[in-house]
mmCIF file of C-alpha atoms and ligand atoms in Angstrom:
data_model
loop_
_atom_site.group_PDB
_atom_site.id
_atom_site.type_symbol
_atom_site.label_atom_id
_atom_site.label_comp_id
_atom_site.label_asym_id
_atom_site.label_seq_id
_atom_site.Cartn_x
_atom_site.Cartn_y
_atom_site.Cartn_z
ATOM 1 C CA MET J 1045 118.057 77.026 98.893
ATOM 2 C CA GLU J 1046 120.786 75.889 96.402
ATOM 3 C CA LEU J 1047 117.708 75.307 93.853
ATOM 4 C CA VAL J 1048 116.089 78.477 94.357
ATOM 5 C CA ASP J 1049 119.785 80.007 94.132
ATOM 6 C CA LYS J 1050 120.308 78.060 90.523
ATOM 7 C CA TYR J 1051 116.666 79.457 89.446
ATOM 8 C CA LEU J 1052 117.641 82.885 90.563
ATOM 9 C CA ALA J 1053 121.183 82.769 88.359
ATOM 10 C CA SER J 1054 118.696 81.517 85.161
ATOM 11 C CA LEU J 1055 116.497 84.696 85.160
ATOM 12 C CA ASP J 1056 116.849 87.845 82.935
ATOM 13 C CA GLU J 1057 116.608 91.164 84.223
ATOM 14 C CA PRO J 1058 114.417 92.773 85.470
ATOM 15 C CA LYS J 1059 112.630 89.569 86.806
ATOM 16 C CA LYS J 1060 116.231 88.638 88.466
ATOM 17 C CA GLU J 1061 116.640 91.657 90.431
ATOM 18 C CA TRP J 1062 112.954 91.463 91.532
ATOM 19 C CA VAL J 1063 112.583 87.697 92.480
ATOM 20 C CA THR J 1064 116.155 88.181 94.095
ATOM 21 C CA SER J 1065 114.995 90.950 96.345
ATOM 22 C CA MET J 1066 112.284 88.946 97.592
ATOM 23 C CA VAL J 1067 113.961 85.877 98.127
ATOM 24 C CA ASN J 1068 116.659 87.752 100.108
ATOM 25 C CA PHE J 1069 114.089 89.507 102.132
ATOM 26 C CA MET J 1070 112.214 86.373 102.961
ATOM 27 C CA ARG J 1071 115.421 84.693 103.898
ATOM 28 C CA GLU J 1072 116.681 87.526 106.131
ATOM 29 C CA VAL J 1073 113.366 88.362 107.895
ATOM 30 C CA PHE J 1074 111.853 84.907 108.197
ATOM 31 C CA PRO J 1075 114.947 82.429 108.302
ATOM 32 C CA ASP J 1076 112.655 79.699 109.925
ATOM 33 C CA VAL J 1077 110.178 79.682 107.082
ATOM 34 C CA LYS J 1078 110.869 76.844 104.811
ATOM 35 C CA GLU J 1079 112.107 77.640 101.233
ATOM 36 C CA SER J 1080 111.516 75.261 98.502
ATOM 37 C CA LEU J 1081 111.447 75.562 94.503
ATOM 38 C CA SER J 1082 108.095 74.522 93.775
ATOM 39 C CA ASN J 1083 106.937 74.283 89.831
ATOM 40 C CA LYS J 1084 110.129 76.663 89.196
ATOM 41 C CA ILE J 1085 108.659 79.139 91.664
ATOM 42 C CA PRO J 1086 110.473 80.104 94.850
ATOM 43 C CA THR J 1087 108.165 79.132 97.689
ATOM 44 C CA TYR J 1088 107.994 79.661 101.497
ATOM 45 C CA ASN J 1089 106.012 77.196 103.413
ATOM 46 C CA GLY J 1090 104.659 78.117 106.755
ATOM 47 C CA GLU J 1091 102.244 76.175 108.556
ATOM 48 C CA GLY J 1092 99.016 76.549 107.258
ATOM 49 C CA TYR J 1093 99.914 79.056 104.394
ATOM 50 C CA PHE J 1094 102.523 79.441 101.498
ATOM 51 C CA ILE J 1095 104.289 82.457 99.598
ATOM 52 C CA ALA J 1096 105.142 82.161 96.208
ATOM 53 C CA PHE J 1097 106.983 84.616 94.003
ATOM 54 C CA ALA J 1098 106.201 83.870 90.151
ATOM 55 C CA ALA J 1099 108.215 86.049 87.836
ATOM 56 C CA GLN J 1100 106.281 85.228 84.707
ATOM 57 C CA LYS J 1101 105.625 88.725 83.204
ATOM 58 C CA ASN J 1102 108.045 91.230 82.194
ATOM 59 C CA TYR J 1103 106.763 93.748 84.420
ATOM 60 C CA PHE J 1104 105.307 93.624 87.795
ATOM 61 C CA THR J 1105 102.219 95.356 89.566
ATOM 62 C CA PHE J 1106 103.312 95.165 92.914
ATOM 63 C CA HIS J 1107 105.753 97.703 94.074
ATOM 64 C CA THR J 1108 108.665 95.775 95.915
ATOM 65 C CA ASP J 1109 108.106 97.444 99.430
ATOM 66 C CA ASP J 1110 104.304 96.842 99.112
ATOM 67 C CA MET J 1111 104.934 93.190 98.482
ATOM 68 C CA MET J 1112 107.632 92.624 101.323
ATOM 69 C CA ASP J 1113 104.854 94.418 103.732
ATOM 70 C CA ALA J 1114 101.998 92.217 102.596
ATOM 71 C CA CYS J 1115 104.513 89.202 103.108
ATOM 72 C CA LYS J 1116 105.422 90.358 106.623
ATOM 73 C CA GLU J 1117 102.082 90.738 107.408
ATOM 74 C CA ILE J 1118 100.882 87.271 106.176
ATOM 75 C CA VAL J 1119 103.656 85.678 108.070
ATOM 76 C CA ASP J 1120 103.317 87.802 111.257
ATOM 77 C CA HIS J 1121 99.534 87.194 110.884
ATOM 78 C CA HIS J 1122 99.916 83.274 111.026
ATOM 79 C CA LYS J 1123 102.466 83.310 113.596
ATOM 80 C CA SER J 1124 100.460 85.421 116.048
ATOM 81 C CA MET J 1125 97.338 82.898 115.208
ATOM 82 C CA GLN J 1126 99.111 79.761 115.788
ATOM 83 C CA SER J 1127 100.822 80.877 119.262
ATOM 84 C CA PRO J 1128 98.716 83.631 120.410
ATOM 85 C CA ARG J 1129 100.442 83.183 123.875
ATOM 86 C CA VAL J 1130 103.956 83.801 122.586
ATOM 87 C CA SER J 1131 104.793 87.562 122.250
ATOM 88 C CA ASP J 1132 107.006 89.365 120.165
ATOM 89 C CA ILE J 1133 110.217 90.759 121.897
ATOM 90 C CA LYS J 1134 109.561 94.100 120.257
ATOM 91 C CA ALA J 1135 105.870 94.412 120.922
ATOM 92 C CA LEU J 1136 106.639 93.439 124.416
ATOM 93 C CA LYS J 1137 108.738 96.570 124.666
ATOM 94 C CA LYS J 1138 106.212 99.017 123.456
ATOM 95 C CA TRP J 1139 103.857 97.519 125.555
ATOM 96 C CA SER J 1140 105.835 97.655 128.950
ATOM 97 C CA LYS J 1141 106.232 101.323 128.268
ATOM 98 C CA VAL J 1142 102.387 101.787 128.270
ATOM 99 C CA PRO J 1143 101.361 102.911 131.808
ATOM 100 C CA LEU J 1144 100.171 100.003 134.203
ATOM 101 C CA ASN J 1145 96.958 102.021 134.655
ATOM 102 C CA VAL J 1146 96.133 102.307 130.756
ATOM 103 C CA GLN J 1147 97.482 98.461 130.276
ATOM 104 C CA ALA J 1148 94.590 97.572 133.045
ATOM 105 C CA LEU J 1149 91.953 99.732 131.182
ATOM 106 C CA LEU J 1150 92.898 98.258 127.683
ATOM 107 C CA VAL J 1151 93.085 94.565 128.919
ATOM 108 C CA GLY J 1152 89.395 95.227 130.186
ATOM 109 C CA ASN J 1153 87.839 96.821 127.609
ATOM 110 C CA VAL J 1154 88.292 94.454 124.565
ATOM 111 C CA PHE J 1155 85.296 93.555 122.223
ATOM 112 C CA CYS J 1156 83.989 89.875 122.016
ATOM 113 C CA SER J 1157 81.593 89.102 118.966
ATOM 114 C CA LYS J 1158 79.596 86.956 121.396
ATOM 115 C CA CYS J 1159 79.687 88.902 124.767
ATOM 116 C CA GLY J 1160 80.240 92.234 123.820
ATOM 117 C CA VAL J 1161 82.723 94.451 126.130
ATOM 118 C CA THR J 1162 84.895 91.782 127.757
ATOM 119 C CA THR J 1163 88.200 91.160 129.541
ATOM 120 C CA ILE J 1164 91.178 89.544 127.433
ATOM 121 C CA VAL J 1165 93.130 86.907 129.390
ATOM 122 C CA ASP J 1166 95.780 84.341 128.530
ATOM 123 C CA TYR J 1167 96.806 86.863 125.798
ATOM 124 C CA GLY J 1168 100.258 87.380 123.824
ATOM 125 C CA ILE J 1169 101.510 90.715 122.611
ATOM 126 C CA HIS J 1170 102.523 91.240 118.951
ATOM 127 C CA GLU J 1171 103.545 93.928 116.429
ATOM 128 C CA ASP J 1172 100.785 95.116 113.975
ATOM 129 C CA ARG J 1173 100.847 98.002 111.496
ATOM 130 C CA PHE J 1174 98.864 100.099 113.591
ATOM 131 C CA GLY J 1175 100.847 99.491 116.960
ATOM 132 C CA VAL J 1176 100.688 96.532 119.130
ATOM 133 C CA VAL J 1177 98.097 93.912 119.276
ATOM 134 C CA LEU J 1178 97.022 91.494 121.974
ATOM 135 C CA ASN J 1179 95.711 88.252 120.929
ATOM 136 C CA GLY J 1180 94.084 86.317 123.581
ATOM 137 C CA PHE J 1181 90.785 84.695 124.741
ATOM 138 C CA CYS J 1182 87.373 86.354 126.102
ATOM 139 C CA GLN J 1183 87.292 85.897 129.875
ATOM 140 C CA LYS J 1184 83.745 84.857 129.721
ATOM 141 C CA CYS J 1185 83.121 82.707 126.860
ATOM 142 C CA GLY J 1186 86.523 81.606 126.052
ATOM 143 C CA GLY J 1187 86.394 82.665 122.405
ATOM 144 C CA ARG J 1188 89.416 84.258 120.587
ATOM 145 C CA VAL J 1189 89.460 88.018 121.072
ATOM 146 C CA ALA J 1190 92.130 90.514 120.073
ATOM 147 C CA ARG J 1191 92.771 94.445 120.980
ATOM 148 C CA ILE J 1192 94.923 96.789 119.132
ATOM 149 C CA VAL J 1193 96.916 99.146 121.009
ATOM 150 C CA GLU J 1194 97.411 102.161 118.646
ATOM 151 C CA ASP J 1195 100.240 104.456 118.429
ATOM 152 C CA CYS J 1196 102.015 102.141 120.839
HETATM 153 ZN ZN1 LIG E 959 83.064 86.489 124.887
#
């Protein structure tokens, strides 16, 4: 963390502003993702992935907000893949507002690439940019399946 702060202090604008906002975003949103300075690039190491912010040009093709969305998606995706049974609290709240009979319909109407329409079991509930996603397993073959609940 100190190394990254020193690195940030050494940058010139507009690199400094951009990298600082990305670093602050990662620290605030994902305090549990390990931060390091790798090859003079602030790097965030998750399990099986990493995100690095290199400010080597004088302009940035990525808009900062889009970049933040992309980072959130990468980390959330890996987290939900690693522990499908662990639910997000926010997503759980949204899911709990879905009427029980609708929940049952959704759970029993999941597409498995092997079995076709199946029931999802042993699932966790996660936030997704489209709403809420159930990550779990096929009742028939035990394979990984997911069900997006739109506008949830
Ligand atoms: Zn299946």
